[in-house]
PDB file of C-alpha atoms in Angstrom:
ATOM      1  CA  MET A   1      91.578 113.056  58.174  1.00 85.00           C
ATOM      2  CA  LEU A   2      90.598 114.136  54.528  1.00 91.00           C
ATOM      3  CA  SER A   3      87.271 112.943  53.175  1.00 93.00           C
ATOM      4  CA  SER A   4      86.744 110.758  49.971  1.00 93.00           C
ATOM      5  CA  GLU A   5      85.588 114.030  48.171  1.00 94.00           C
ATOM      6  CA  GLN A   6      87.901 116.016  49.683  1.00 95.00           C
ATOM      7  CA  ILE A   7      90.619 113.815  48.420  1.00 96.00           C
ATOM      8  CA  ALA A   8      89.349 114.078  44.793  1.00 95.00           C
ATOM      9  CA  GLN A   9      88.895 118.023  45.335  1.00 96.00           C
ATOM     10  CA  LEU A  10      92.334 118.046  46.270  1.00 96.00           C
ATOM     11  CA  ALA A  11      93.606 115.807  43.737  1.00 96.00           C
ATOM     12  CA  GLY A  12      92.115 118.107  41.000  1.00 96.00           C
ATOM     13  CA  ALA A  13      94.091 121.647  42.374  1.00 97.00           C
ATOM     14  CA  ILE A  14      97.359 119.391  42.141  1.00 97.00           C
ATOM     15  CA  CYS A  15      96.656 118.151  38.576  1.00 97.00           C
ATOM     16  CA  ALA A  16      95.768 122.987  37.782  1.00 96.00           C
ATOM     17  CA  THR A  17      98.859 124.062  40.355  1.00 97.00           C
ATOM     18  CA  ALA A  18     101.405 121.346  38.331  1.00 96.00           C
ATOM     19  CA  GLU A  19      99.388 122.844  35.331  1.00 96.00           C
ATOM     20  CA  THR A  20     100.671 126.247  35.914  1.00 95.00           C
ATOM     21  CA  LEU A  21     104.065 124.890  36.448  1.00 95.00           C
ATOM     22  CA  GLY A  22     104.195 123.987  32.917  1.00 94.00           C
ATOM     23  CA  GLN A  23     103.434 119.764  34.166  1.00 95.00           C
ATOM     24  CA  THR A  24     101.251 117.816  33.448  1.00 95.00           C
ATOM     25  CA  VAL A  25     100.300 115.316  36.258  1.00 95.00           C
ATOM     26  CA  SER A  26      97.537 112.237  35.575  1.00 96.00           C
ATOM     27  CA  ALA A  27      94.626 111.729  37.508  1.00 95.00           C
ATOM     28  CA  GLY A  28      96.267 108.291  39.153  1.00 96.00           C
ATOM     29  CA  ALA A  29      99.276 110.490  40.093  1.00 96.00           C
ATOM     30  CA  ALA A  30      97.210 113.211  41.443  1.00 96.00           C
ATOM     31  CA  LYS A  31      94.972 111.277  43.381  1.00 96.00           C
ATOM     32  CA  MET A  32      97.783 108.793  45.250  1.00 97.00           C
ATOM     33  CA  MET A  33      99.688 112.452  46.129  1.00 97.00           C
ATOM     34  CA  ALA A  34      95.687 113.731  47.337  1.00 97.00           C
ATOM     35  CA  GLU A  35      95.952 110.635  49.991  1.00 96.00           C
ATOM     36  CA  ASP A  36      99.355 110.759  50.797  1.00 95.00           C
ATOM     37  CA  LEU A  37      98.146 114.139  51.708  1.00 95.00           C
ATOM     38  CA  ALA A  38      95.244 113.755  53.782  1.00 94.00           C
ATOM     39  CA  GLY A  39      96.774 113.487  57.382  1.00 91.00           C
ATOM     40  CA  TYR A  40      96.985 117.060  57.084  1.00 91.00           C
ATOM     41  CA  ALA A  41      94.306 119.746  57.649  1.00 89.00           C
ATOM     42  CA  LEU A  42      92.982 121.173  53.822  1.00 91.00           C
ATOM     43  CA  GLU A  43      93.239 124.892  54.384  1.00 91.00           C
ATOM     44  CA  HIS A  44      97.981 123.597  54.970  1.00 92.00           C
ATOM     45  CA  ILE A  45      97.146 122.173  51.796  1.00 96.00           C
ATOM     46  CA  ARG A  46      95.608 124.316  50.159  1.00 95.00           C
ATOM     47  CA  SER A  47      98.153 127.261  51.152  1.00 95.00           C
ATOM     48  CA  ALA A  48     100.993 125.067  50.703  1.00 96.00           C
ATOM     49  CA  LEU A  49      99.787 124.087  47.253  1.00 97.00           C
ATOM     50  CA  GLN A  50      99.754 128.439  46.244  1.00 96.00           C
ATOM     51  CA  ALA A  51     103.628 128.727  47.723  1.00 96.00           C
ATOM     52  CA  CYS A  52     104.067 126.121  45.153  1.00 97.00           C
ATOM     53  CA  ARG A  53     102.929 127.855  42.475  1.00 96.00           C
ATOM     54  CA  ARG A  54     105.037 130.764  43.453  1.00 95.00           C
ATOM     55  CA  GLU A  55     107.869 129.574  44.185  1.00 94.00           C
ATOM     56  CA  LEU A  56     108.905 126.192  42.595  1.00 95.00           C
ATOM     57  CA  PRO A  57     110.856 126.616  39.758  1.00 92.00           C
ATOM     58  CA  GLY A  58     110.626 123.048  38.437  1.00 90.00           C
ATOM     59  CA  LYS A  59     108.137 120.142  38.536  1.00 94.00           C
ATOM     60  CA  LEU A  60     105.417 120.104  40.939  1.00 96.00           C
ATOM     61  CA  THR A  61     106.097 117.245  43.501  1.00 96.00           C
ATOM     62  CA  LEU A  62     104.820 115.727  46.695  1.00 96.00           C
ATOM     63  CA  SER A  63     108.639 116.188  48.562  1.00 94.00           C
ATOM     64  CA  ALA A  64     107.858 120.364  48.003  1.00 96.00           C
ATOM     65  CA  ILE A  65     103.865 120.533  48.849  1.00 97.00           C
ATOM     66  CA  LEU A  66     104.912 118.112  52.582  1.00 94.00           C
ATOM     67  CA  GLN A  67     107.835 120.598  52.998  1.00 92.00           C
ATOM     68  CA  ARG A  68     106.074 123.997  52.236  1.00 93.00           C
ATOM     69  CA  ILE A  69     103.649 122.103  55.181  1.00 93.00           C
ATOM     70  CA  GLN A  70     105.731 121.072  57.509  1.00 89.00           C
ATOM     71  CA  ALA A  71     107.562 124.812  57.405  1.00 86.00           C
ATOM     72  CA  GLU A  72     103.430 126.077  58.467  1.00 85.00           C
ATOM     73  CA  ASP A  73     102.870 123.859  61.615  1.00 88.00           C
ATOM     74  CA  GLY A  74     103.832 125.896  64.142  1.00 89.00           C
ATOM     75  CA  ARG A  75     107.293 124.432  65.051  1.00 93.00           C
ATOM     76  CA  PRO A  76     110.656 127.103  65.596  1.00 93.00           C
ATOM     77  CA  GLY A  77     113.334 126.629  63.242  1.00 92.00           C
ATOM     78  CA  LYS A  78     116.669 124.951  65.022  1.00 93.00           C
ATOM     79  CA  ASP A  79     118.537 128.141  65.498  1.00 95.00           C
ATOM     80  CA  GLU A  80     115.134 129.892  67.745  1.00 94.00           C
ATOM     81  CA  ALA A  81     114.890 126.789  69.124  1.00 96.00           C
ATOM     82  CA  TRP A  82     118.227 126.647  70.276  1.00 96.00           C
ATOM     83  CA  ALA A  83     117.662 130.578  71.615  1.00 95.00           C
ATOM     84  CA  ILE A  84     114.647 129.454  73.310  1.00 95.00           C
ATOM     85  CA  ALA A  85     116.170 126.053  74.742  1.00 94.00           C
ATOM     86  CA  LEU A  86     118.847 128.788  75.717  1.00 94.00           C
ATOM     87  CA  ALA A  87     116.343 131.416  77.806  1.00 92.00           C
ATOM     88  CA  SER A  88     114.702 128.578  80.008  1.00 89.00           C
ATOM     89  CA  SER A  89     118.304 127.691  81.339  1.00 86.00           C
ATOM     90  CA  ASP A  90     117.820 131.219  83.326  1.00 86.00           C
ATOM     91  CA  GLU A  91     115.287 129.886  86.673  1.00 83.00           C
ATOM     92  CA  PHE A  92     114.083 134.023  86.222  1.00 86.00           C
ATOM     93  CA  GLU A  93     112.705 133.676  82.590  1.00 88.00           C
ATOM     94  CA  THR A  94     109.800 132.480  81.847  1.00 88.00           C
ATOM     95  CA  VAL A  95     109.738 131.053  78.341  1.00 91.00           C
ATOM     96  CA  VAL A  96     106.937 128.974  76.312  1.00 92.00           C
ATOM     97  CA  MET A  97     108.683 126.329  74.277  1.00 94.00           C
ATOM     98  CA  THR A  98     107.888 122.859  72.208  1.00 95.00           C
ATOM     99  CA  ASP A  99     107.738 119.263  73.391  1.00 94.00           C
ATOM    100  CA  GLU A 100     110.545 118.748  71.136  1.00 96.00           C
ATOM    101  CA  ILE A 101     112.632 121.671  72.125  1.00 96.00           C
ATOM    102  CA  GLN A 102     112.121 120.357  76.105  1.00 94.00           C
ATOM    103  CA  VAL A 103     113.835 117.279  75.075  1.00 95.00           C
ATOM    104  CA  ALA A 104     116.782 117.919  72.920  1.00 95.00           C
ATOM    105  CA  LEU A 105     117.302 120.419  75.855  1.00 94.00           C
ATOM    106  CA  SER A 106     117.562 117.679  78.280  1.00 93.00           C
ATOM    107  CA  ALA A 107     119.722 115.298  75.564  1.00 93.00           C
ATOM    108  CA  ALA A 108     122.650 118.436  75.262  1.00 94.00           C
ATOM    109  CA  ARG A 109     121.888 119.399  79.020  1.00 93.00           C
ATOM    110  CA  PRO A 110     125.041 117.425  80.251  1.00 93.00           C
ATOM    111  CA  VAL A 111     127.330 118.564  77.703  1.00 94.00           C
ATOM    112  CA  LEU A 112     126.040 122.328  78.049  1.00 93.00           C
ATOM    113  CA  ASP A 113     126.712 121.492  82.466  1.00 91.00           C
ATOM    114  CA  ALA A 114     129.849 120.631  81.330  1.00 93.00           C
ATOM    115  CA  GLY A 115     130.613 124.820  80.180  1.00 91.00           C
ATOM    116  CA  ASP A 116     130.901 123.511  76.721  1.00 94.00           C
ATOM    117  CA  LYS A 117     128.560 125.809  74.939  1.00 94.00           C
ATOM    118  CA  ILE A 118     129.368 125.009  71.800  1.00 95.00           C
ATOM    119  CA  GLY A 119     129.080 121.035  71.932  1.00 95.00           C
ATOM    120  CA  ALA A 120     125.949 121.602  73.220  1.00 95.00           C
ATOM    121  CA  ARG A 121     124.363 123.496  70.842  1.00 96.00           C
ATOM    122  CA  MET A 122     125.804 120.256  68.428  1.00 96.00           C
ATOM    123  CA  ALA A 123     123.885 117.762  70.563  1.00 96.00           C
ATOM    124  CA  PHE A 124     120.626 120.167  70.852  1.00 96.00           C
ATOM    125  CA  MET A 125     120.390 120.422  67.163  1.00 96.00           C
ATOM    126  CA  SER A 126     120.793 117.295  66.367  1.00 96.00           C
ATOM    127  CA  ALA A 127     118.518 115.917  68.539  1.00 96.00           C
ATOM    128  CA  TYR A 128     115.764 118.539  68.111  1.00 96.00           C
ATOM    129  CA  GLU A 129     116.074 117.479  64.002  1.00 95.00           C
ATOM    130  CA  ARG A 130     115.359 114.037  64.773  1.00 95.00           C
ATOM    131  CA  LEU A 131     112.424 114.909  66.854  1.00 95.00           C
ATOM    132  CA  LEU A 132     111.045 117.120  64.667  1.00 94.00           C
ATOM    133  CA  ILE A 133     111.936 114.392  61.296  1.00 92.00           C
ATOM    134  CA  ASN A 134     109.544 111.710  63.659  1.00 93.00           C
ATOM    135  CA  ALA A 135     107.043 114.270  64.712  1.00 92.00           C
ATOM    136  CA  ARG A 136     106.239 115.420  61.381  1.00 90.00           C
ATOM    137  CA  ALA A 137     106.303 112.007  60.056  1.00 87.00           C
ATOM    138  CA  GLU A 138     103.658 110.825  62.742  1.00 88.00           C
ATOM    139  CA  LEU A 139     101.687 114.253  62.201  1.00 87.00           C
ATOM    140  CA  LYS A 140     101.986 115.249  65.615  1.00 90.00           C
ATOM    141  CA  PRO A 141     100.040 119.081  65.705  1.00 88.00           C
ATOM    142  CA  VAL A 142     102.559 121.267  68.236  1.00 91.00           C
ATOM    143  CA  ASN A 143     101.916 121.545  71.950  1.00 92.00           C
ATOM    144  CA  TRP A 144     103.556 125.113  73.537  1.00 92.00           C
ATOM    145  CA  HIS A 145     104.213 125.163  76.994  1.00 89.00           C
ATOM    146  CA  MET A 146     105.042 127.399  79.463  1.00 86.00           C
ATOM    147  CA  SER A 147     108.109 126.813  81.804  1.00 85.00           C
ATOM    148  CA  ILE A 148     107.754 129.663  84.670  1.00 82.00           C
ATOM    149  CA  GLY A 149     110.724 131.727  85.667  1.00 82.00           C
ATOM    150  CA  PHE A 150     110.787 133.174  89.182  1.00 81.00           C
ATOM    151  CA  ASP A 151     110.696 137.284  87.784  1.00 81.00           C
ATOM    152  CA  ALA A 152     107.316 137.638  87.510  1.00 76.00           C
ATOM    153  CA  ALA A 153     107.814 140.932  84.958  1.00 78.00           C
ATOM    154  CA  ARG A 154     109.620 138.695  83.147  1.00 83.00           C
ATOM    155  CA  ARG A 155     105.762 135.905  83.231  1.00 82.00           C
ATOM    156  CA  VAL A 156     104.156 138.473  82.166  1.00 84.00           C
ATOM    157  CA  ALA A 157     105.621 139.490  79.611  1.00 86.00           C
ATOM    158  CA  ALA A 158     106.326 135.901  77.980  1.00 88.00           C
ATOM    159  CA  VAL A 159     103.441 135.257  78.574  1.00 86.00           C
ATOM    160  CA  THR A 160     101.279 137.981  76.673  1.00 87.00           C
ATOM    161  CA  ALA A 161     104.639 137.744  73.621  1.00 88.00           C
ATOM    162  CA  ALA A 162     102.807 134.593  73.295  1.00 88.00           C
ATOM    163  CA  VAL A 163      99.530 134.483  73.410  1.00 89.00           C
ATOM    164  CA  GLN A 164     100.299 137.255  70.678  1.00 88.00           C
ATOM    165  CA  MET A 165     102.538 135.293  68.178  1.00 88.00           C
ATOM    166  CA  GLN A 166      99.596 132.226  68.961  1.00 87.00           C
ATOM    167  CA  ARG A 167     101.526 129.634  70.606  1.00 88.00           C
ATOM    168  CA  ILE A 168      99.622 129.702  73.286  1.00 87.00           C
ATOM    169  CA  PRO A 169      95.411 130.071  73.154  1.00 87.00           C
ATOM    170  CA  ARG A 170      94.019 133.237  74.478  1.00 86.00           C
ATOM    171  CA  ASP A 171      92.098 132.010  77.699  1.00 85.00           C
ATOM    172  CA  HIS A 172      95.235 129.892  78.509  1.00 82.00           C
ATOM    173  CA  GLY A 173      97.804 133.291  78.152  1.00 82.00           C
ATOM    174  CA  GLN A 174      94.463 134.865  80.689  1.00 82.00           C
ATOM    175  CA  MET A 175      94.587 131.986  82.786  1.00 81.00           C
ATOM    176  CA  TYR A 176      98.103 132.226  83.376  1.00 76.00           C
ATOM    177  CA  LEU A 177      98.456 136.448  83.920  1.00 75.00           C
ATOM    178  CA  ALA A 178      94.947 135.917  86.356  1.00 74.00           C
ATOM    179  CA  ASP A 179      97.257 133.840  88.662  1.00 68.00           C
ATOM    180  CA  LEU A 180      99.878 136.455  88.965  1.00 58.00           C
ATOM    181  CA  SER A 181      97.491 138.366  91.189  1.00 51.00           C
ATOM    182  CA  HIS A 182      97.800 135.788  94.200  1.00 52.00           C
ATOM    183  CA  VAL A 183     100.270 137.352  97.308  1.00 45.00           C
ATOM    184  CA  PRO A 184     102.446 134.917  98.980  1.00 47.00           C
ATOM    185  CA  ILE A 185     102.950 134.451 102.995  1.00 45.00           C
ATOM    186  CA  THR A 186     106.240 134.023 104.171  1.00 51.00           C
ATOM    187  CA  ASP A 187     109.660 134.613 102.264  1.00 55.00           C
ATOM    188  CA  ASP A 188     110.564 131.282 101.595  1.00 53.00           C
ATOM    189  CA  GLY A 189     106.761 130.038 100.559  1.00 54.00           C
ATOM    190  CA  ARG A 190     107.216 133.677  97.990  1.00 54.00           C
ATOM    191  CA  ALA A 191     109.842 131.970  96.383  1.00 54.00           C
ATOM    192  CA  ILE A 192     107.680 128.807  96.194  1.00 49.00           C
ATOM    193  CA  ALA A 193     104.457 130.842  95.027  1.00 52.00           C
ATOM    194  CA  GLY A 194     106.257 133.129  93.110  1.00 56.00           C
ATOM    195  CA  LEU A 195     105.452 131.405  89.808  1.00 50.00           C
ATOM    196  CA  LEU A 196     102.275 132.773  90.606  1.00 47.00           C
ATOM    197  CA  THR A 197     102.831 135.884  92.133  1.00 47.00           C
ATOM    198  CA  GLY A 198     103.786 140.042  91.584  1.00 50.00           C
ATOM    199  CA  ASP A 199     106.994 140.011  93.489  1.00 54.00           C
ATOM    200  CA  VAL A 200     110.570 138.360  92.990  1.00 53.00           C
ATOM    201  CA  VAL A 201     111.921 136.906  95.589  1.00 54.00           C
ATOM    202  CA  GLU A 202     114.929 134.147  95.761  1.00 60.00           C
ATOM    203  CA  PRO A 203     114.399 131.236  97.170  1.00 58.00           C
ATOM    204  CA  SER A 204     116.924 129.273  99.771  1.00 63.00           C
ATOM    205  CA  GLN A 205     118.704 126.431  97.507  1.00 71.00           C
ATOM    206  CA  LYS A 206     116.674 124.327  99.501  1.00 69.00           C
ATOM    207  CA  VAL A 207     113.746 125.524  98.007  1.00 62.00           C
ATOM    208  CA  ARG A 208     115.881 125.681  95.117  1.00 68.00           C
ATOM    209  CA  GLN A 209     116.389 122.052  94.465  1.00 74.00           C
ATOM    210  CA  LYS A 210     113.068 121.075  95.436  1.00 67.00           C
ATOM    211  CA  LEU A 211     111.170 123.713  93.041  1.00 66.00           C
ATOM    212  CA  LYS A 212     113.701 121.828  90.533  1.00 73.00           C
ATOM    213  CA  VAL A 213     112.624 118.177  91.272  1.00 72.00           C
ATOM    214  CA  LEU A 214     109.093 119.281  91.281  1.00 67.00           C
ATOM    215  CA  LYS A 215     109.048 120.794  87.923  1.00 70.00           C
ATOM    216  CA  GLU A 216     111.317 117.968  86.605  1.00 73.00           C
ATOM    217  CA  GLY A 217     108.588 115.389  87.926  1.00 69.00           C
ATOM    218  CA  MET A 218     105.198 117.180  86.870  1.00 66.00           C
ATOM    219  CA  GLN A 219     107.210 117.354  82.910  1.00 69.00           C
ATOM    220  CA  ALA A 220     108.321 113.556  83.462  1.00 68.00           C
ATOM    221  CA  MET A 221     103.684 112.882  84.207  1.00 61.00           C
ATOM    222  CA  SER A 222     102.764 115.230  81.212  1.00 64.00           C
ATOM    223  CA  LYS A 223     105.105 113.296  78.814  1.00 65.00           C
ATOM    224  CA  ALA A 224     104.065 109.603  81.002  1.00 62.00           C
ATOM    225  CA  SER A 225     101.592 107.010  79.034  1.00 65.00           C
ATOM    226  CA  GLU A 226      98.988 106.326  81.175  1.00 64.00           C
ATOM    227  CA  GLU A 227     100.260 103.691  82.872  1.00 67.00           C
ATOM    228  CA  GLU A 228     103.698 105.361  83.314  1.00 69.00           C
ATOM    229  CA  ARG A 229     101.122 107.954  84.584  1.00 64.00           C
ATOM    230  CA  THR A 230      99.078 104.792  87.488  1.00 68.00           C
ATOM    231  CA  GLU A 231     102.493 104.011  88.910  1.00 71.00           C
ATOM    232  CA  MET A 232     103.886 107.691  89.648  1.00 66.00           C
ATOM    233  CA  LYS A 233     100.708 108.468  91.931  1.00 65.00           C
ATOM    234  CA  ILE A 234     100.746 104.693  93.369  1.00 68.00           C
ATOM    235  CA  ALA A 235     104.636 105.196  94.463  1.00 68.00           C
ATOM    236  CA  ALA A 236     103.426 109.096  94.977  1.00 67.00           C
ATOM    237  CA  ALA A 237     100.638 107.605  97.050  1.00 65.00           C
ATOM    238  CA  ASN A 238     103.049 105.166  98.856  1.00 64.00           C
ATOM    239  CA  ASP A 239     105.633 107.638  99.839  1.00 68.00           C
ATOM    240  CA  LEU A 240     102.651 109.589 101.713  1.00 64.00           C
ATOM    241  CA  ALA A 241     101.222 106.800 103.382  1.00 65.00           C
ATOM    242  CA  GLU A 242     105.179 105.803 104.784  1.00 68.00           C
ATOM    243  CA  ARG A 243     105.488 109.622 105.656  1.00 65.00           C
ATOM    244  CA  ARG A 244     102.307 109.621 107.030  1.00 64.00           C
ATOM    245  CA  ALA A 245     103.133 106.173 109.371  1.00 64.00           C
ATOM    246  CA  LEU A 246     106.385 107.885 110.380  1.00 66.00           C
ATOM    247  CA  LEU A 247     104.444 111.061 112.064  1.00 65.00           C
ATOM    248  CA  ILE A 248     101.455 109.229 113.466  1.00 65.00           C
ATOM    249  CA  LYS A 249     104.687 106.737 114.908  1.00 64.00           C
ATOM    250  CA  GLN A 250     106.658 110.253 116.483  1.00 62.00           C
ATOM    251  CA  ALA A 251     103.288 112.110 117.654  1.00 64.00           C
ATOM    252  CA  GLU A 252     103.184 108.991 120.270  1.00 63.00           C
ATOM    253  CA  GLN A 253     106.178 108.959 121.145  1.00 62.00           C
ATOM    254  CA  LEU A 254     106.284 112.188 121.946  1.00 61.00           C
ATOM    255  CA  LYS A 255     103.054 111.131 123.772  1.00 57.00           C
ATOM    256  CA  GLY A 256     104.922 108.934 125.941  1.00 60.00           C
ATOM    257  CA  VAL A 257     107.833 111.818 127.287  1.00 51.00           C
ATOM    258  CA  THR A 258     107.229 112.901 130.302  1.00 47.00           C
ATOM    259  CA  VAL A 259     107.724 116.732 130.955  1.00 43.00           C
TER     260      VAL A 259
END
């Protein structure tokens, strides 16, 4: 949030920008526009004003400034977002996606699974545009995260590209790459640990299903509120306690078996 002094300076910059476009904006109107922009980073606002001076054929408006700020918020356009979403459907592919892409893909998944790629694209685009509008209205910063695939070579390439495109911090990328040095032991163990290894191993159908459930659970946890996370932890603890009680009971039954 901009300070009062920064808002005053921004109002002056708005007046000056309008003047370069052959327009006069009153001090009061400029102050109102500056206050409406106060939730954005000052460098992004300045960049947007510069773009307006270079690009606008007509009058300076708040909408024109906002469009240029939002275009630089790091979120991909809908066509690029759809391409990322499709790539994430390949279990061997590692992709970096935003929260909005993930949610929009979930909305389109039933149509995509039914084999209607065109319908899925339309459903995705519609959901993605709504999510972008909401996120930008709430001034949410973009959040990129990794969707890890089984192919180690693709993981390295995806992480490297994400760092170069500044979609994940360099230290996060280094951490992901460092994890690839771990060596698995067994076949299914190698498949389960395949997210962190240098080898690609086709997991069994049972393991693939478990990995899918685990991945969905982790995604749900990351999106849940604090109260929902607490409920998830309680449910997991109860499930663990039930499993432990069952194992103890089975062990006691085995002790009673005579050979």
